[in-house]
Short mmCIF file of C-alpha atoms in Angstrom, two decimals:
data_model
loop_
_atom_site.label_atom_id
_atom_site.label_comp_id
_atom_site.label_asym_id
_atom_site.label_seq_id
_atom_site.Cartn_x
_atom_site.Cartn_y
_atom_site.Cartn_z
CA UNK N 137 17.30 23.49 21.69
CA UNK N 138 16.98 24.05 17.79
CA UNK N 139 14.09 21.44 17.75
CA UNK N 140 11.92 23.42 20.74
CA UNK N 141 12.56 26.76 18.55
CA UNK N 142 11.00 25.40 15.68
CA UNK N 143 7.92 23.83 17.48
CA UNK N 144 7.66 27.08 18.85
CA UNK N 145 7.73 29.15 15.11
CA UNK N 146 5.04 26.45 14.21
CA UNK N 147 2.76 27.43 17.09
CA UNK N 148 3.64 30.92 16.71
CA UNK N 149 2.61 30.94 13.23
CA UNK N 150 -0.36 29.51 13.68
CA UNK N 151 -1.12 32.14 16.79
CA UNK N 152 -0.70 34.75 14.78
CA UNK N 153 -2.60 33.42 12.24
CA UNK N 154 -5.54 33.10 13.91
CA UNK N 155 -5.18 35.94 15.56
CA UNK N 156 -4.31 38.30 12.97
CA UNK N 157 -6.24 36.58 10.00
CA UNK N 158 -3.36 36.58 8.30
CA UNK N 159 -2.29 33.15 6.13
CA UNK N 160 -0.75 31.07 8.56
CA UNK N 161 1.82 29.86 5.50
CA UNK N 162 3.03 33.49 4.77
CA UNK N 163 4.46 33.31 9.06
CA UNK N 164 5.64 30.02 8.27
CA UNK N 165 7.67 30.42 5.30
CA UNK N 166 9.33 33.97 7.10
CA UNK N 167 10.06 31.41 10.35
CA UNK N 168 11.55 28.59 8.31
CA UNK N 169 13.31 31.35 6.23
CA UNK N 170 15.29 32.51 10.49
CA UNK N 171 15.75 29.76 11.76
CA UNK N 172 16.49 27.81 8.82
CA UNK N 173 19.06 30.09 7.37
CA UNK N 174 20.43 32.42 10.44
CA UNK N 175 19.76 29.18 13.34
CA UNK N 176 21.10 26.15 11.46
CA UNK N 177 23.05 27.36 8.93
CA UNK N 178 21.39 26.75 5.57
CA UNK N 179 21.53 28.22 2.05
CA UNK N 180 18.51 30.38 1.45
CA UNK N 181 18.28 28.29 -1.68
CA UNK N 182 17.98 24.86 0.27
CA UNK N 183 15.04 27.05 2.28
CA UNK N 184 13.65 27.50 -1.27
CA UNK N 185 13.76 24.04 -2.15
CA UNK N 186 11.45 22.97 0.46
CA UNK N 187 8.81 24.64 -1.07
CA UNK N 188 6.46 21.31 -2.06
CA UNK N 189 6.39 21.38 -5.40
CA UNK N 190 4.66 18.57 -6.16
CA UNK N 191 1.80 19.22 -3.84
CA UNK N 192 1.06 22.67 -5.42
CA UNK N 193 1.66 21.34 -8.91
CA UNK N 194 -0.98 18.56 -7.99
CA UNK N 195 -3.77 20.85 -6.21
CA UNK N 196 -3.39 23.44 -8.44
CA UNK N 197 -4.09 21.47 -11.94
CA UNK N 198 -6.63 19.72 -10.17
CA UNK N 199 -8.90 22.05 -8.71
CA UNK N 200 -8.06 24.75 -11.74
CA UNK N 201 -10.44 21.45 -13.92
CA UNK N 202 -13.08 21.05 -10.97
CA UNK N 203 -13.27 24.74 -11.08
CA UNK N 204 -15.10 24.43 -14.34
CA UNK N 205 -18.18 21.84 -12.94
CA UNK N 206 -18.49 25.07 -9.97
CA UNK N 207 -18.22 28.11 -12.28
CA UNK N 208 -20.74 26.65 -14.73
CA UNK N 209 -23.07 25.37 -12.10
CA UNK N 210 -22.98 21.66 -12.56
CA UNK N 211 -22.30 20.87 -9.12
CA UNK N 212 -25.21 22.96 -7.49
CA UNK N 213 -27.67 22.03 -10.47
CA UNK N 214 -26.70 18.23 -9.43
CA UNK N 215 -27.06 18.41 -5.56
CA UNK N 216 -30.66 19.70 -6.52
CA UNK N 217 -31.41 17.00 -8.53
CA UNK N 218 -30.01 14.52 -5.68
CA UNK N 219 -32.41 15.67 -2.95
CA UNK N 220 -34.77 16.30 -5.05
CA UNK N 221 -35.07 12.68 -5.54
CA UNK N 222 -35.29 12.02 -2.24
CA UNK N 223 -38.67 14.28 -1.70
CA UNK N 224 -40.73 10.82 -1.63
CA UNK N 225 -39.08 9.13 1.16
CA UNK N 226 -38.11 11.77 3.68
CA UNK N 227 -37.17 9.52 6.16
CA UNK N 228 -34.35 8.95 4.16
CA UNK N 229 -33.99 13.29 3.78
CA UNK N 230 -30.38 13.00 5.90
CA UNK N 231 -28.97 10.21 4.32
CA UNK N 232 -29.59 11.95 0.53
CA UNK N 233 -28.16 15.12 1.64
CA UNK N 234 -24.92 13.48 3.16
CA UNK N 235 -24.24 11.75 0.32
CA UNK N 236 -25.72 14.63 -2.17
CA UNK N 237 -22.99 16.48 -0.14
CA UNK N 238 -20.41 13.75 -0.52
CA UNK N 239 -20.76 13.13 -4.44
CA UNK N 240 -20.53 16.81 -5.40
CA UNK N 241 -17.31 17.17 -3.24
CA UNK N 242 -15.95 14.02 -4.80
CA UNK N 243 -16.66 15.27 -7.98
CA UNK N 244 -13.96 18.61 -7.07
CA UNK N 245 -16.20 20.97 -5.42
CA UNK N 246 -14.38 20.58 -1.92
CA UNK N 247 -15.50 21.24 1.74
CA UNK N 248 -16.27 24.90 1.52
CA UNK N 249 -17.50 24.88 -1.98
CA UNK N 250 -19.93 22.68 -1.34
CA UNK N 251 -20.94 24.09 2.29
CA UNK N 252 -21.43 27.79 0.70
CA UNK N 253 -24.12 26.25 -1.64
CA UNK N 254 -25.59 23.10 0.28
CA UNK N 255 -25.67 24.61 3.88
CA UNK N 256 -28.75 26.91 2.83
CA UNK N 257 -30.77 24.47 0.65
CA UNK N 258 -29.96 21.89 3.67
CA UNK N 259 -31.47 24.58 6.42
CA UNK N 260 -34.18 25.33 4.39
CA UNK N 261 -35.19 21.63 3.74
CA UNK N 262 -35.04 21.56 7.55
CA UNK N 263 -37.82 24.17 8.05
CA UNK N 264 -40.14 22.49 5.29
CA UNK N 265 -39.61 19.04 6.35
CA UNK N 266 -39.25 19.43 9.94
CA UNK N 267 -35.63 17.73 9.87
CA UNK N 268 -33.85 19.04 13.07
CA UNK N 269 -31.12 21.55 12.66
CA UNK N 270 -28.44 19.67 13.85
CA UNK N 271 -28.89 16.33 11.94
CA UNK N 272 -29.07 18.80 8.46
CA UNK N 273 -25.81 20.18 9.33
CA UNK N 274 -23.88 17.13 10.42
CA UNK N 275 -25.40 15.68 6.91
CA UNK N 276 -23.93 18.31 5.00
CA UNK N 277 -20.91 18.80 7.09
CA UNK N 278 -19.59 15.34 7.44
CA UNK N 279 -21.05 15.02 3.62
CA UNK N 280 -18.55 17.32 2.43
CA UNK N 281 -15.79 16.56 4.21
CA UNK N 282 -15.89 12.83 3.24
CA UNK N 283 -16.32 13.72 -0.35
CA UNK N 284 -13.54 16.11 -0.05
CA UNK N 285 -11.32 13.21 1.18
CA UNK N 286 -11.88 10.66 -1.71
CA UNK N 287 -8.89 9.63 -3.68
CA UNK N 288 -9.05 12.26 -6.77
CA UNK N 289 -10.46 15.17 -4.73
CA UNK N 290 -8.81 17.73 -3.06
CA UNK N 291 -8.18 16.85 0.15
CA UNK N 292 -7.29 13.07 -0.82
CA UNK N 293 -4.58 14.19 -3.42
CA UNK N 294 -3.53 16.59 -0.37
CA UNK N 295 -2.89 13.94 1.82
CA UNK N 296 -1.61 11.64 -0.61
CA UNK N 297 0.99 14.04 -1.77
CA UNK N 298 2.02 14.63 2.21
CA UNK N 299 2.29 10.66 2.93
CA UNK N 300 4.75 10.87 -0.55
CA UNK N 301 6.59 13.31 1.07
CA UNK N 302 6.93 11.00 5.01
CA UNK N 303 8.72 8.77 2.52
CA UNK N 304 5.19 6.18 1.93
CA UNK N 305 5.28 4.66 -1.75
CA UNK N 306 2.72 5.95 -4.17
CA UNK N 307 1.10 2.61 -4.17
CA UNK N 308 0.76 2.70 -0.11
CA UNK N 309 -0.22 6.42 -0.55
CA UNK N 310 -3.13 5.71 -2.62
CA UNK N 311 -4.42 2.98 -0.50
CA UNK N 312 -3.83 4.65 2.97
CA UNK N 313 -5.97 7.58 1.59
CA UNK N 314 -8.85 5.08 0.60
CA UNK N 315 -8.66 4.33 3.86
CA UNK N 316 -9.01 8.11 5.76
CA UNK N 317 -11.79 8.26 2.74
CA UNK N 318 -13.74 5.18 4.22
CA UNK N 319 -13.05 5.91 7.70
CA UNK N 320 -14.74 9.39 7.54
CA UNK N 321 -17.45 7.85 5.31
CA UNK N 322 -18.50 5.44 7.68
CA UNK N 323 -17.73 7.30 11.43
CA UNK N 324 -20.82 10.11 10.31
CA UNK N 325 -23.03 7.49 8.42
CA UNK N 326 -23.27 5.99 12.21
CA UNK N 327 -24.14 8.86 13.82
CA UNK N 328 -26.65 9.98 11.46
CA UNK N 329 -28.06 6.73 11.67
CA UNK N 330 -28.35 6.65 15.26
CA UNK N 331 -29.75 10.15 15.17
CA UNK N 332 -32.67 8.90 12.82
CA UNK N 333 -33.72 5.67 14.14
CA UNK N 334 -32.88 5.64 17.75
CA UNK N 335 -33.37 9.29 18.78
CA UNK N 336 -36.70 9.74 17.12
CA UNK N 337 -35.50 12.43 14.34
CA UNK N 338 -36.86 9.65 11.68
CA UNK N 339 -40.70 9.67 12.91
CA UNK N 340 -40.59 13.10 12.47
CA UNK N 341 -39.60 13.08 9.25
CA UNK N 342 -42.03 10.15 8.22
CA UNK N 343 -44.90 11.90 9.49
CA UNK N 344 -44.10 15.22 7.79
CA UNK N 345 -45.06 15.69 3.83
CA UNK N 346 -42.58 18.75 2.01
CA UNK N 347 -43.15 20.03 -1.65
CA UNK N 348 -40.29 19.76 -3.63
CA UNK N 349 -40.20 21.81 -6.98
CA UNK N 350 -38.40 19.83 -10.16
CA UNK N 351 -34.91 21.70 -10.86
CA UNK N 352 -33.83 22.27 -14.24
CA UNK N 353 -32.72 19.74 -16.31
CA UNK N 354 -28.87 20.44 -16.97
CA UNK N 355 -27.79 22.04 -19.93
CA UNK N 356 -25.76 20.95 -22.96
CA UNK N 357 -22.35 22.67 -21.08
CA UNK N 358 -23.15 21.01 -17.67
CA UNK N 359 -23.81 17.43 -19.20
CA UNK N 360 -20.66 17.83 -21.05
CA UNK N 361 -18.70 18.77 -18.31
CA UNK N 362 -20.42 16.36 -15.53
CA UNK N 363 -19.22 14.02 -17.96
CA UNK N 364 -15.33 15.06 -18.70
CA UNK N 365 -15.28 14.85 -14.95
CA UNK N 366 -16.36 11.38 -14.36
CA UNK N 367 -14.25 10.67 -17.41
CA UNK N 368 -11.41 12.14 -15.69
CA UNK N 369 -12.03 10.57 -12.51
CA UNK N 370 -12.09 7.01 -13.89
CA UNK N 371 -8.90 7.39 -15.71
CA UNK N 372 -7.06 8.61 -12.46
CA UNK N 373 -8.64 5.63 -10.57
CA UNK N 374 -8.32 2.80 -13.02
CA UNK N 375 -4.31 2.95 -12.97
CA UNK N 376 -4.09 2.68 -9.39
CA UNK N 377 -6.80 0.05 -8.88
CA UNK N 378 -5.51 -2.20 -11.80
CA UNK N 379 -2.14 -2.29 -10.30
CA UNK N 380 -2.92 -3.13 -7.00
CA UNK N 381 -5.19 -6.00 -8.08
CA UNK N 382 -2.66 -6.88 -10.51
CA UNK N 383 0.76 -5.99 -9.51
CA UNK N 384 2.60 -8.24 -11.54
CA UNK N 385 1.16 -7.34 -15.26
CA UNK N 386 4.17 -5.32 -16.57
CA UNK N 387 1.93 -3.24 -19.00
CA UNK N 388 -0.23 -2.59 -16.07
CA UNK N 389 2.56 -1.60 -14.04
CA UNK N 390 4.07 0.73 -16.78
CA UNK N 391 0.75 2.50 -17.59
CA UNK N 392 0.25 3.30 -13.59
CA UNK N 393 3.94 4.72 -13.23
CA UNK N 394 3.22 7.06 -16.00
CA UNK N 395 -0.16 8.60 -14.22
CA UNK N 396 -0.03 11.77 -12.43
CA UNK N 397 -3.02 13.31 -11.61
CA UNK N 398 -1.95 16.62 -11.80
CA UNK N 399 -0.88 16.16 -15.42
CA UNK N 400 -3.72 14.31 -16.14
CA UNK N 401 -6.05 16.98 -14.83
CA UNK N 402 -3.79 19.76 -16.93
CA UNK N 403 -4.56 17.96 -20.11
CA UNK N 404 -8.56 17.94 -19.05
CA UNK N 405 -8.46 21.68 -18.13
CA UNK N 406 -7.38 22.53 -21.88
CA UNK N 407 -10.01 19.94 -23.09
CA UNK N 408 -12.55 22.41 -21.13
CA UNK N 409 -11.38 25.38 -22.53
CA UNK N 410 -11.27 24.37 -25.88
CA UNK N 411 -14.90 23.11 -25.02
CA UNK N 412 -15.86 26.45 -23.90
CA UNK N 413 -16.58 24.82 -20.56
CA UNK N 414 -16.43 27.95 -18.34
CA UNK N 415 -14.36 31.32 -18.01
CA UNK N 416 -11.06 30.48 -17.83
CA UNK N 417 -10.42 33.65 -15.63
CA UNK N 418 -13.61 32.84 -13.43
CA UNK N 419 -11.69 29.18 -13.31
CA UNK N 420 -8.42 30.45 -12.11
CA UNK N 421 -9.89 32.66 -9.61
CA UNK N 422 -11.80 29.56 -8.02
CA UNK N 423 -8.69 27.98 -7.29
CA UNK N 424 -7.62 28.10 -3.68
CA UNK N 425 -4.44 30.11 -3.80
CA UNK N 426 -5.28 31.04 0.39
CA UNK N 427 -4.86 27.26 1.20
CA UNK N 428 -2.26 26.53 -1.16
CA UNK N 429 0.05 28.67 0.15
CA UNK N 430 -0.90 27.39 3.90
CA UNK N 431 -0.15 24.10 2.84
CA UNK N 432 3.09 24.72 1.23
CA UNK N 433 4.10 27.29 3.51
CA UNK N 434 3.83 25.24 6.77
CA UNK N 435 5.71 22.16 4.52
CA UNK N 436 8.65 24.36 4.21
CA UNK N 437 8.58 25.18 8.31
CA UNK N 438 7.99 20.87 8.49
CA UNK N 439 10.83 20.68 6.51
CA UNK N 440 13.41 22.90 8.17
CA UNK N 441 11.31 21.08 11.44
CA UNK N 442 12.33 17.40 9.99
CA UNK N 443 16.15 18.83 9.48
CA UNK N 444 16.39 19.98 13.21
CA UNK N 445 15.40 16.51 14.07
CA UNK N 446 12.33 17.58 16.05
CA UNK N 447 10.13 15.34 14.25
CA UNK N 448 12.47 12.24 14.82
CA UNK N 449 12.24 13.83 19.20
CA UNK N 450 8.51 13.67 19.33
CA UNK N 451 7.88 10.54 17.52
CA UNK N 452 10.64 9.07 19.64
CA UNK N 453 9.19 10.64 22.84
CA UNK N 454 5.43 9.45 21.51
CA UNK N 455 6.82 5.40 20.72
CA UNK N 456 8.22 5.28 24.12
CA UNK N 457 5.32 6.72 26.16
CA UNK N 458 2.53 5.76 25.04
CA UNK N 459 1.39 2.65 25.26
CA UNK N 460 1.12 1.46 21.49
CA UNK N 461 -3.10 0.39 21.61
CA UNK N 462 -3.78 3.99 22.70
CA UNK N 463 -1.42 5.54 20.22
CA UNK N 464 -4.26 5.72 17.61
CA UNK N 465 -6.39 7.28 20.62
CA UNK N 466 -3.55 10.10 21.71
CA UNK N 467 -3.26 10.94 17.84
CA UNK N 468 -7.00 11.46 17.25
CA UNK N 469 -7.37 13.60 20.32
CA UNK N 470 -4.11 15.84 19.33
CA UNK N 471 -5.52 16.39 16.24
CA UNK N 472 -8.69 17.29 17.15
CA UNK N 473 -7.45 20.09 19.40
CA UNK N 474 -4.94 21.09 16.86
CA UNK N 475 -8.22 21.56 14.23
CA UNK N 476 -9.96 23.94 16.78
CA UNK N 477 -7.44 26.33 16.12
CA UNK N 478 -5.94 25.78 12.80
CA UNK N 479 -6.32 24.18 9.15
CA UNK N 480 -6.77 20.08 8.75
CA UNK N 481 -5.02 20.28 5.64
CA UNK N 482 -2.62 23.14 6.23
CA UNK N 483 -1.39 22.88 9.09
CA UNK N 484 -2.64 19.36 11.25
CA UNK N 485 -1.88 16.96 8.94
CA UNK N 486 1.34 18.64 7.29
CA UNK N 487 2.73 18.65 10.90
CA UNK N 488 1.83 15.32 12.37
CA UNK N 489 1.95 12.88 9.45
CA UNK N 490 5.58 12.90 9.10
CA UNK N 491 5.58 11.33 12.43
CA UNK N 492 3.48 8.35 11.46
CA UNK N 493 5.97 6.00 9.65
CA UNK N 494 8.96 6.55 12.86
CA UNK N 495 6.33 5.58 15.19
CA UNK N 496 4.55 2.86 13.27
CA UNK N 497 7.77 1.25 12.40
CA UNK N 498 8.85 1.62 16.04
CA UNK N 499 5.10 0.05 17.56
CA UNK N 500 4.61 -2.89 14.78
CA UNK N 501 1.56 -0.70 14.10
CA UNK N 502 -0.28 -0.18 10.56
CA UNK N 503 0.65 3.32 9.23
CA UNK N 504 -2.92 3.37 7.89
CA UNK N 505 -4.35 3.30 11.21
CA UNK N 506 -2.25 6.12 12.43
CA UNK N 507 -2.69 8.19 9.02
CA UNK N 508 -6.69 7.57 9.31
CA UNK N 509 -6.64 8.57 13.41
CA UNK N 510 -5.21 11.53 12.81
CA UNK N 511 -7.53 12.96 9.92
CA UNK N 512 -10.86 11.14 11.68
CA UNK N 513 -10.14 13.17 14.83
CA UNK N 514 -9.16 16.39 13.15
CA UNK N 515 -11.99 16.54 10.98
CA UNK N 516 -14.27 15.25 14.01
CA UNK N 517 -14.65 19.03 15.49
CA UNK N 518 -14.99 20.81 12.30
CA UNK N 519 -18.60 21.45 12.65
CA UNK N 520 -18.06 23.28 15.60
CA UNK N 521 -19.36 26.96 15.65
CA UNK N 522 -15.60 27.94 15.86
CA UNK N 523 -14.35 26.32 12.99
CA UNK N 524 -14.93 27.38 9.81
CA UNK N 525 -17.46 25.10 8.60
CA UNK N 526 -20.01 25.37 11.29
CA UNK N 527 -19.40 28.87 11.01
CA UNK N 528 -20.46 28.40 7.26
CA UNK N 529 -23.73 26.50 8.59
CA UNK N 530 -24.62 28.87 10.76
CA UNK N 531 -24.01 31.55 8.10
CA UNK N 532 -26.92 29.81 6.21
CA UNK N 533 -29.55 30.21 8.65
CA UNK N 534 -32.60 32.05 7.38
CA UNK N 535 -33.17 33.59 10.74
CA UNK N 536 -31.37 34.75 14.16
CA UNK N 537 -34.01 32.70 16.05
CA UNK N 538 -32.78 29.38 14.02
CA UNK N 539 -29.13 30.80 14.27
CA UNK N 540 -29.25 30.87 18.11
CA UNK N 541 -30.73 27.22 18.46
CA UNK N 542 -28.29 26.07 16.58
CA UNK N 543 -24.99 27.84 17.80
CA UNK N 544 -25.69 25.21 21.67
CA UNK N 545 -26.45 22.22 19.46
CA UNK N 546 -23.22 23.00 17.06
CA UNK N 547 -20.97 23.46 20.14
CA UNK N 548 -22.39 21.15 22.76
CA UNK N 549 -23.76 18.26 20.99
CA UNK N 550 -22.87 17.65 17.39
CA UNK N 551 -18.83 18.40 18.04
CA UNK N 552 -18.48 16.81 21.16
CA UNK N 553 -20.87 13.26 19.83
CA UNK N 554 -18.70 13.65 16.51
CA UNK N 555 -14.77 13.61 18.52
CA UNK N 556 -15.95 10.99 20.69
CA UNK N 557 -17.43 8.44 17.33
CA UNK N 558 -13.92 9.32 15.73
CA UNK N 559 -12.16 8.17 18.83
CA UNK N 560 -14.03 4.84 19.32
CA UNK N 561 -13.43 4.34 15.54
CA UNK N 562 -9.65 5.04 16.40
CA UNK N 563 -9.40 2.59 19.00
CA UNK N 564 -11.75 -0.19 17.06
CA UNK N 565 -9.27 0.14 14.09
CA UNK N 566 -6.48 -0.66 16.31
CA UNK N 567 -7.99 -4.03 16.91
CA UNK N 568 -9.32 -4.97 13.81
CA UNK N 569 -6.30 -3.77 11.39
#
């Protein structure tokens, strides 16, 4: 009974989230808060508690140093320089704004970030090079998003930081979110591929010829901070990596259980200030309070979820009813439909990886297939019109005319061919992991 309350509060809160625009964390903190307190009997302290720490502590530090490379204009000045570069083989023209998209949200820009200023140099270049609508904005889209999920960027330390919290080890943590990072690397390259050299979109491209004007060299402040961010990025990565190639090295070992990333990027943030890298106010204000408190605010209802023992119900229900080759399959398409409606990161993942280790433990199956389903087919429908980052593309259009063609081909073809690549990649990975 106590379990079907609180998968109701979750659904409720995100209802009334979307419906009233409202953060869907703010409902769930207020329903974990009832039911926690007044239905099962717990101190409003141990409701306090499961407030994720860690996972704010770790977003927060991290994207209050990326902030810097956006506020100053590293990031955009860079994603100008990548396409620019690319003005001689425009064949080529989708591939260099994918990964134009993908190194600038590795870098700490993040999905929307880099949407709100590569979305209307990306239409643009579609109208001088003659680059059709829809493969520019699965370039930049599915760009984005994979950058967003590398291992140091925002949403990889997000789901990192949830798998920590399912009870995975840091080690297994940091290689099952190389893997989601991979997965949604490859699953777009594919379809952008096919778009350019089977369905034609690549002749047109060859045979058109678009003038591309030099950007600015960046300044003193940008090179400076382009380069405390790689800096910072290679220090957060060489830990991990050395340990894993060499897990018996004590010193290596001791040097990797002493790296945090959110301390790591704290240290770097004062570095930039004392650099006069950017406003620290302007900084602070870039940080993404709206989705932290989604995030943490739905881990608290997860929490008072994974106390009622509904978690342990479904995964149970899931590992008994499902027959364990689709499994990967049934996840992807759950959390595709969850993403139409909701937040990957705040509410999609928060609620179903928790699940993953019961079920893979129960199926022989690799967690990292299950963790990797569930973000591949949640992130598979996020350039629909509906979600927020198609919404974001279609924003960009220069003109209603464009934004009508492209609100069919958003909806109809691009979301639909991107769910159904995630889910063959789901079921593949079952067979070859």
């Amino acid at each position: 009974m106590m379990s079907m309350l609180v998968v109701a509060a979750i659904v409720a809160a995100v209802a009334l989230g979307y419906k009233t625009k409202i953060n869907i964390g703010l409902f769930a903190i207020a329903f974990a808060y009832l039911i926690g307190c007044f239905g099962m009997g717990l101190s409003p302290s141990e409701i306090i508690n499961m407030w994720p720490l860690k996972i704010f502590f770790v977003i927060f530090s991290v994207c209050l140093f990326y902030s810097f490379a956006t506020v100053n204009g590293t990031l955009e000045k860079l994603a100008e320089h990548l396409i620019y570069h690319c003005r001689t083989v425009p064949q080529l023209l989708p591939f260099a704004v994918f990964f134009a998209a993908t190194v600038i949200s590795a870098m700490g820009a993040g999905y929307y970030t880099v949407l709100a200023f590569m979305a209307p140099i990306t239409l643009l270049l579609c109208q001088r090079t003659g680059m059709s609508l829809i493969v520019g904005g699965m370039a930049v889209n599915y760009g984005a998003l994979s950058g967003a999920n590398f291992v140091s960027s925002q949403s990889g330390i997000i789901f990192r930081g949830l798998m920590t919290n399912a009870g995975v080890s840091d080690n297994d943590a940091f290689i099952n979110a190389f893997g989601i990072f991979v997965s949604t690397l490859v699953i777009p390259l594919i379809v952008i591929a096919a778009f350019v050299f089977l369905a034609g979109h690549g002749k047109a491209l060859k045979a058109s010829a678009f003038a591309a004007t030099r950007p600015e060299s960046l300044n003193s402040q940008q090179k400076t901070t382009l380069w405390l961010t790689l800096t910072m990025m290679a220090i957060v990565l060489a830990a991990p990596v050395a340990h894993i190639a060499l897990p018996d090295n004590a010193t290596i070992t001791f040097i990797n259980s002493k790296m945090d990333i959110g301390l790591i990027a704290s240290i770097f943030s004062v570095i930039a200030l004392l650099l006069k890298l950017g406003d620290e106010r302007k900084a602070m204000a870039s940080v993404p309070w709206g989705t932290l408190i989604m995030i943490c605010g739905v881990g608290m209802l997860i929490s008072v979820a994974i106390k009622a023992g509904t978690i342990d119900i479904l995964a149970s229900w899931i590992g008994s009813s499902i027959p364990p080759v689709l499994v990967p399959v049934v996840f992807g398409i759950v959390a595709a439909f969850m993403s139409l409606f909701s937040s990957t990161l705040g509410v999609v993942t928060p609620a179903l990886f928790p699940m993953v280790l019961p079920i893979s433990t129960s199926l022989g199956l690799d967690p990292m297939i299950l963790f990797i389903a569930i973000v591949a087919g949640a992130q598979a429908t996020s350039i629909s019109p509906f979600s927020s980052g198609g919404s974001l593309i279609l924003g960009s259009c220069t003109s209603e005319q464009s934004r009508s063609t492209l609100f069919p081909q958003l909806l109809f073809k691009a979301a639909p061919i991107g769910f159904v690549a995630a889910l063959i990649f789901n079921l593949l990975l079952t067979f070859v992991l």
